[in-house]
Short mmCIF file of C-alpha atoms in Angstrom, two decimals:
data_model
loop_
_atom_site.label_atom_id
_atom_site.label_comp_id
_atom_site.label_asym_id
_atom_site.label_seq_id
_atom_site.Cartn_x
_atom_site.Cartn_y
_atom_site.Cartn_z
CA MET V 116 121.32 124.77 136.18
CA THR V 117 122.96 127.15 133.63
CA GLN V 118 119.79 127.06 132.14
CA LEU V 119 117.60 127.92 135.72
CA ASP V 120 116.31 124.05 135.74
CA PHE V 121 117.03 122.21 138.58
CA SER V 122 115.41 118.97 138.40
CA LYS V 123 118.19 116.86 137.23
CA LYS V 124 120.48 116.21 139.84
CA TRP V 125 123.73 113.85 140.75
CA HIS V 126 122.93 110.05 141.38
CA GLY V 127 126.31 108.94 142.48
CA THR V 128 127.66 107.37 144.35
CA ARG V 129 131.51 107.83 143.88
CA LYS V 130 132.38 108.59 147.16
CA ASP V 131 135.64 110.81 145.63
CA GLU V 132 136.00 114.77 144.92
CA ILE V 133 133.48 114.62 142.04
CA GLY V 134 131.10 112.42 144.22
CA GLN V 135 130.95 115.14 146.55
CA LEU V 136 130.78 118.36 144.12
CA GLY V 137 127.71 115.67 142.46
CA SER V 138 126.28 115.93 146.93
CA SER V 139 126.97 119.78 147.02
CA LEU V 140 125.99 121.29 143.28
CA ASN V 141 122.88 118.71 143.92
CA MET V 142 122.69 120.85 147.45
CA LEU V 143 122.67 123.91 145.50
CA SER V 144 121.09 123.00 143.33
CA GLN V 145 117.31 121.96 145.76
CA GLN V 146 118.83 125.92 147.26
CA LEU V 147 118.64 128.07 143.95
CA ASN V 148 115.79 125.60 142.96
CA THR V 149 113.83 126.75 147.08
CA ALA V 150 115.15 130.30 146.48
CA LEU V 151 113.62 131.21 142.04
CA ASN V 152 110.65 129.63 143.57
CA ALA V 153 110.10 132.10 146.59
CA LEU V 154 111.71 134.62 144.45
CA LYS V 155 108.65 134.46 141.72
CA GLU V 156 105.98 133.94 143.84
CA SER V 157 107.29 137.22 145.80
CA ASN V 158 107.11 138.67 142.02
CA GLY V 159 104.00 137.28 141.83
CA GLU V 160 102.49 139.14 144.89
CA LEU V 161 103.79 141.97 143.27
CA GLN V 162 102.65 141.89 140.58
CA LYS V 163 98.95 142.02 142.08
CA GLN V 164 99.64 144.81 144.20
CA LEU V 165 100.67 146.42 141.20
CA ASN V 166 97.60 145.94 139.22
CA LYS V 167 95.58 146.95 142.62
CA ALA V 168 96.45 150.09 142.19
CA LYS V 169 96.28 150.56 139.00
CA GLU V 170 92.77 149.47 138.88
CA VAL V 171 92.46 151.87 142.15
CA GLU V 172 93.90 154.76 140.15
CA HIS V 173 91.89 153.76 137.53
CA MET V 174 89.05 154.15 139.74
CA ARG V 175 89.42 157.37 140.67
CA LYS V 176 89.75 159.35 137.55
CA SER V 177 86.77 157.33 136.25
CA PHE V 178 85.02 158.62 139.89
CA ILE V 179 86.01 162.40 139.65
CA SER V 180 85.55 162.93 136.26
CA ALA V 181 81.83 161.44 137.05
CA VAL V 182 81.51 164.21 139.44
CA SER V 183 83.32 166.94 137.97
CA HIS V 184 80.70 166.12 134.71
CA GLU V 185 77.83 165.77 137.91
CA LEU V 186 78.57 169.18 138.93
CA LYS V 187 79.23 170.63 135.65
CA THR V 188 74.88 169.58 135.11
CA PRO V 189 73.71 171.25 137.65
CA LEU V 190 75.92 174.14 137.18
CA ALA V 191 74.97 175.34 133.34
CA ILE V 192 70.67 174.51 133.93
CA ILE V 193 71.31 176.83 137.48
CA GLN V 194 73.85 178.98 135.17
CA GLY V 195 70.89 179.18 132.41
CA TYR V 196 67.79 179.44 134.26
CA ALA V 197 68.98 181.86 136.88
CA GLU V 198 70.37 183.91 132.92
CA GLY V 199 66.50 183.78 132.43
CA LEU V 200 64.82 185.33 135.20
CA ASP V 201 67.05 188.61 134.97
CA SER V 202 64.56 189.04 131.17
CA LEU V 203 62.38 191.86 131.72
CA ASP V 204 60.07 189.13 129.98
CA VAL V 205 59.56 186.48 132.43
CA ASP V 206 56.13 185.46 132.87
CA GLU V 207 55.45 185.51 137.07
CA ASP V 208 54.58 181.61 136.22
CA THR V 209 57.70 181.07 134.02
CA ARG V 210 59.64 182.57 136.59
CA GLN V 211 58.21 180.57 139.68
CA ARG V 212 59.25 176.91 137.17
CA TYR V 213 62.71 178.78 136.87
CA CYS V 214 62.84 178.60 140.66
CA LYS V 215 61.11 175.65 140.89
CA ILE V 216 64.24 174.00 139.02
CA ILE V 217 66.46 175.64 140.45
CA HIS V 218 65.82 175.20 143.77
CA SER V 219 65.27 170.80 142.05
CA GLU V 220 69.37 171.40 140.73
CA THR V 221 70.68 173.16 144.47
CA GLU V 222 69.42 169.92 146.37
CA LYS V 223 70.91 167.77 143.37
CA MET V 224 74.00 169.42 144.06
CA ASP V 225 73.68 169.11 147.80
CA SER V 226 72.98 166.15 147.86
CA LEU V 227 75.83 165.18 146.66
CA VAL V 228 78.10 167.00 148.09
CA LYS V 229 77.16 166.16 151.88
CA ASP V 230 78.06 161.84 149.28
CA LEU V 231 80.99 162.76 148.96
CA LEU V 232 81.78 164.44 152.56
CA ASN V 233 80.50 161.30 154.60
CA LEU V 234 82.63 159.60 152.40
CA SER V 235 85.34 161.31 152.97
CA ARG V 236 85.06 161.09 156.42
CA LEU V 237 84.19 156.85 155.94
CA GLU V 238 87.46 156.08 154.60
CA THR V 239 89.26 157.58 156.92
CA GLY V 240 87.94 156.42 159.89
CA SER V 241 86.66 160.05 161.66
CA PHE V 242 82.94 157.79 162.02
CA ARG V 243 82.08 156.87 165.65
CA LEU V 244 79.01 155.86 166.32
CA GLU V 245 76.97 156.68 168.56
CA MET V 246 75.30 153.11 170.56
CA THR V 247 71.96 153.47 172.02
CA THR V 248 68.27 151.51 171.42
CA PHE V 249 65.97 152.70 170.12
CA ASP V 250 62.58 151.91 167.37
CA PHE V 251 63.14 150.95 163.57
CA GLY V 252 59.67 151.20 163.73
CA ALA V 253 59.39 155.54 164.85
CA LEU V 254 62.58 156.54 162.30
CA ALA V 255 60.61 154.44 159.39
CA ASP V 256 58.08 156.71 160.24
CA GLU V 257 59.55 159.10 159.21
CA ALA V 258 61.60 158.09 156.18
CA LYS V 259 57.73 157.67 155.38
CA GLU V 260 57.10 161.64 155.45
CA ARG V 261 60.20 162.17 154.16
CA PHE V 262 59.51 160.55 150.64
CA ALA V 263 55.73 161.02 150.69
CA ASN V 264 55.54 163.84 147.72
CA THR V 265 58.17 161.96 146.05
CA LEU V 266 55.99 158.69 146.20
CA SER V 267 53.61 161.08 145.79
CA HIS V 268 54.58 162.49 142.18
CA LYS V 269 56.74 159.61 140.81
CA GLN V 270 53.61 157.00 141.24
CA ILE V 271 55.01 154.54 143.72
CA LEU V 272 53.12 152.58 146.17
CA MET V 273 55.35 151.63 149.55
CA GLU V 274 54.75 148.61 151.36
CA TRP V 275 56.23 148.36 154.78
CA ASN V 276 56.07 145.15 157.32
CA LEU V 277 57.88 145.74 159.97
CA PRO V 278 56.82 144.26 163.88
CA GLU V 279 55.23 146.32 165.76
CA GLU V 280 57.62 146.26 168.21
CA MET V 281 61.52 146.88 167.20
CA ALA V 282 63.44 147.64 168.80
CA VAL V 283 67.15 147.43 167.38
CA TYR V 284 70.90 147.87 169.22
CA GLY V 285 72.64 150.74 166.47
CA ASP V 286 73.44 154.34 166.28
CA PRO V 287 70.06 155.70 165.26
CA GLU V 288 71.70 158.62 163.33
CA ARG V 289 73.67 156.39 160.84
CA VAL V 290 70.79 153.28 160.68
CA ASP V 291 68.31 156.08 158.95
CA MET V 292 71.69 157.09 156.30
CA ILE V 293 71.48 152.63 155.81
CA LEU V 294 67.72 153.39 155.34
CA THR V 295 67.93 156.66 153.99
CA ASN V 296 69.98 155.79 150.91
CA LEU V 297 68.42 152.00 150.12
CA LEU V 298 65.30 153.47 149.93
CA SER V 299 66.58 156.16 147.55
CA ASN V 300 68.79 153.59 145.39
CA ALA V 301 64.62 152.24 145.02
CA ILE V 302 62.92 154.42 144.20
CA ASP V 303 65.29 156.58 141.62
CA TYR V 304 64.15 152.11 140.49
CA THR V 305 61.12 151.66 140.56
CA GLY V 306 58.55 152.98 137.63
CA ALA V 307 55.42 154.52 137.79
CA GLY V 308 52.60 152.98 139.05
CA ARG V 309 55.26 149.56 140.80
CA LYS V 310 55.58 148.96 144.28
CA ILE V 311 58.00 148.81 146.30
CA VAL V 312 58.08 146.27 150.16
CA ILE V 313 59.93 146.95 153.61
CA ASP V 314 60.38 144.20 155.78
CA ALA V 315 61.81 143.07 158.29
CA VAL V 316 62.33 139.30 160.53
CA SER V 317 63.88 138.68 163.47
CA GLN V 318 66.48 135.68 163.78
CA GLU V 319 67.90 134.85 167.10
CA GLY V 320 69.27 137.92 167.90
CA ILE V 321 69.63 140.10 165.02
CA TYR V 322 66.84 142.02 162.53
CA THR V 323 67.28 141.35 158.86
CA ILE V 324 65.75 143.95 156.87
CA CYS V 325 64.96 143.86 153.44
CA ILE V 326 64.33 146.73 150.53
CA TYR V 327 62.68 145.09 147.52
CA ASN V 328 61.65 146.67 144.35
CA GLN V 329 59.70 145.92 141.12
CA GLY V 330 61.91 146.86 138.26
CA ILE V 331 65.00 145.88 136.20
CA GLN V 332 67.39 143.16 137.90
CA ILE V 333 71.12 143.43 138.04
CA PRO V 334 73.58 141.60 135.72
CA GLU V 335 75.60 138.75 137.53
CA GLU V 336 78.63 140.69 136.83
CA TYR V 337 78.39 143.66 138.69
CA GLN V 338 76.89 142.31 141.66
CA LYS V 339 79.46 143.18 143.97
CA ARG V 340 81.30 145.50 142.73
CA ILE V 341 78.39 148.21 143.14
CA TRP V 342 79.14 148.88 147.03
CA GLU V 343 82.65 149.51 145.76
CA PRO V 344 81.69 153.75 146.13
CA PHE V 345 84.38 153.50 143.39
CA TYR V 346 83.23 151.95 140.87
CA LYS V 347 81.54 152.18 137.98
CA VAL V 348 80.00 150.01 135.38
CA ASP V 349 82.00 149.85 131.59
CA THR V 350 81.02 152.21 129.70
CA SER V 351 81.27 150.23 126.30
CA ARG V 352 78.12 148.67 127.86
CA THR V 353 74.96 150.33 127.19
CA ARG V 354 73.94 153.88 128.52
CA ASN V 355 70.71 152.33 130.46
CA LEU V 356 73.22 149.57 132.42
CA GLN V 357 75.50 152.39 133.66
CA ARG V 358 72.91 155.05 134.40
CA THR V 359 71.14 151.73 136.12
CA PHE V 360 74.59 150.36 137.81
CA GLY V 361 77.49 151.81 137.73
CA GLY V 362 76.15 156.05 139.18
CA HIS V 363 79.07 156.93 141.79
CA GLY V 364 78.70 153.72 143.59
CA LEU V 365 78.10 156.40 146.83
CA GLY V 366 74.79 155.36 147.74
CA LEU V 367 75.54 151.65 148.26
CA GLY V 368 78.96 152.32 149.05
CA ILE V 369 78.10 154.50 152.31
CA VAL V 370 75.73 151.82 152.76
CA SER V 371 78.09 149.05 152.68
CA ALA V 372 80.38 150.81 155.11
CA LEU V 373 77.70 151.55 157.82
CA VAL V 374 76.71 149.10 158.06
CA LYS V 375 80.32 146.78 158.40
CA LEU V 376 81.22 150.16 161.79
CA HIS V 377 77.85 148.00 162.93
CA GLY V 378 79.39 145.01 162.65
CA GLN V 379 76.66 143.33 160.49
CA ARG V 380 76.12 142.35 157.05
CA TYR V 381 74.47 143.77 154.00
CA GLY V 382 73.85 142.29 150.38
CA MET V 383 70.81 142.01 147.27
CA ARG V 384 69.71 138.92 145.20
CA ASN V 385 67.90 139.41 141.72
CA GLU V 386 63.89 138.63 142.14
CA THR V 387 61.70 136.53 139.27
CA ASP V 388 60.89 141.35 138.56
CA GLY V 389 62.66 143.31 140.81
CA VAL V 390 65.70 143.35 143.58
CA THR V 391 65.97 143.17 146.87
CA PHE V 392 69.08 144.59 149.13
CA TRP V 393 69.48 143.96 153.00
CA PHE V 394 71.19 144.27 155.31
CA THR V 395 71.34 142.78 158.91
CA LEU V 396 70.74 144.94 162.67
CA ALA V 397 71.01 143.62 166.38
CA ALA V 398 68.00 143.68 168.49
CA ALA V 399 68.01 145.21 171.89
CA PRO V 400 69.18 143.52 174.45
CA GLN V 401 66.16 142.11 176.69
CA VAL V 402 66.33 143.78 180.33
CA ASP V 403 65.74 140.86 183.25
CA THR V 404 63.12 141.80 184.70
CA ALA V 405 64.96 139.96 188.14
CA ASP V 406 67.86 143.03 187.08
CA ARG V 407 65.56 145.82 186.76
CA ALA V 408 64.31 144.64 190.38
#
């Protein structure tokens, strides 16, 4: 017992004081063994929580570092080209090119800040859904128009294979945010001359919307963690993998939170020559004609 080994027991049959002492020691040994096991279990759980806390803290520090870098880069570019505009030797064509670059970098910063604000609201639970029935096809048409110039510039073909009528139940603004983030993600990692395909299938009152893009697959070890808002791929990996699968995780983190908020599912799978991201939406409730009457 002094070595915390409670496996040995008193097996005597004596009825005197020694026998009573042996029985008492057996009972004490059992109680100590139970308490020790409970303590080990509690310590194990505490260690898990400590490890998780350390991991979250590390992820947050990495996230802040990455965001700081992403903000610093466009700011430096903007500053450089703004200083160039002050030069009296800049011709009109160069001036216009500088202005376009400044505008582009400003849009990148604006997008990052919006993602940060949305993620913060989702984490604090201040997002509220305005659930209603709406036409997903109309929302898709708006997305087509929004990304038309980008697709043309990058020479990417985007195919839409949606039902003629696709009434769904959800928050139109938040669903648009989900779709926009997934389309942006697909466009970012689709090369010139390749394609993106969006389709939807209905089964038992649920639509599954799939966004497929031709391009690099996602290694299995990253597939679960790409949805974590503060996850960043180990920097010991190649720069291409870090850029492709690490980033800030903001877009996919927002998708994950918004889909969950709708009570729906999401995921991804590797294809032969690319990746498919998907999420589900509830079909609009059917209105009984008898109820209308």
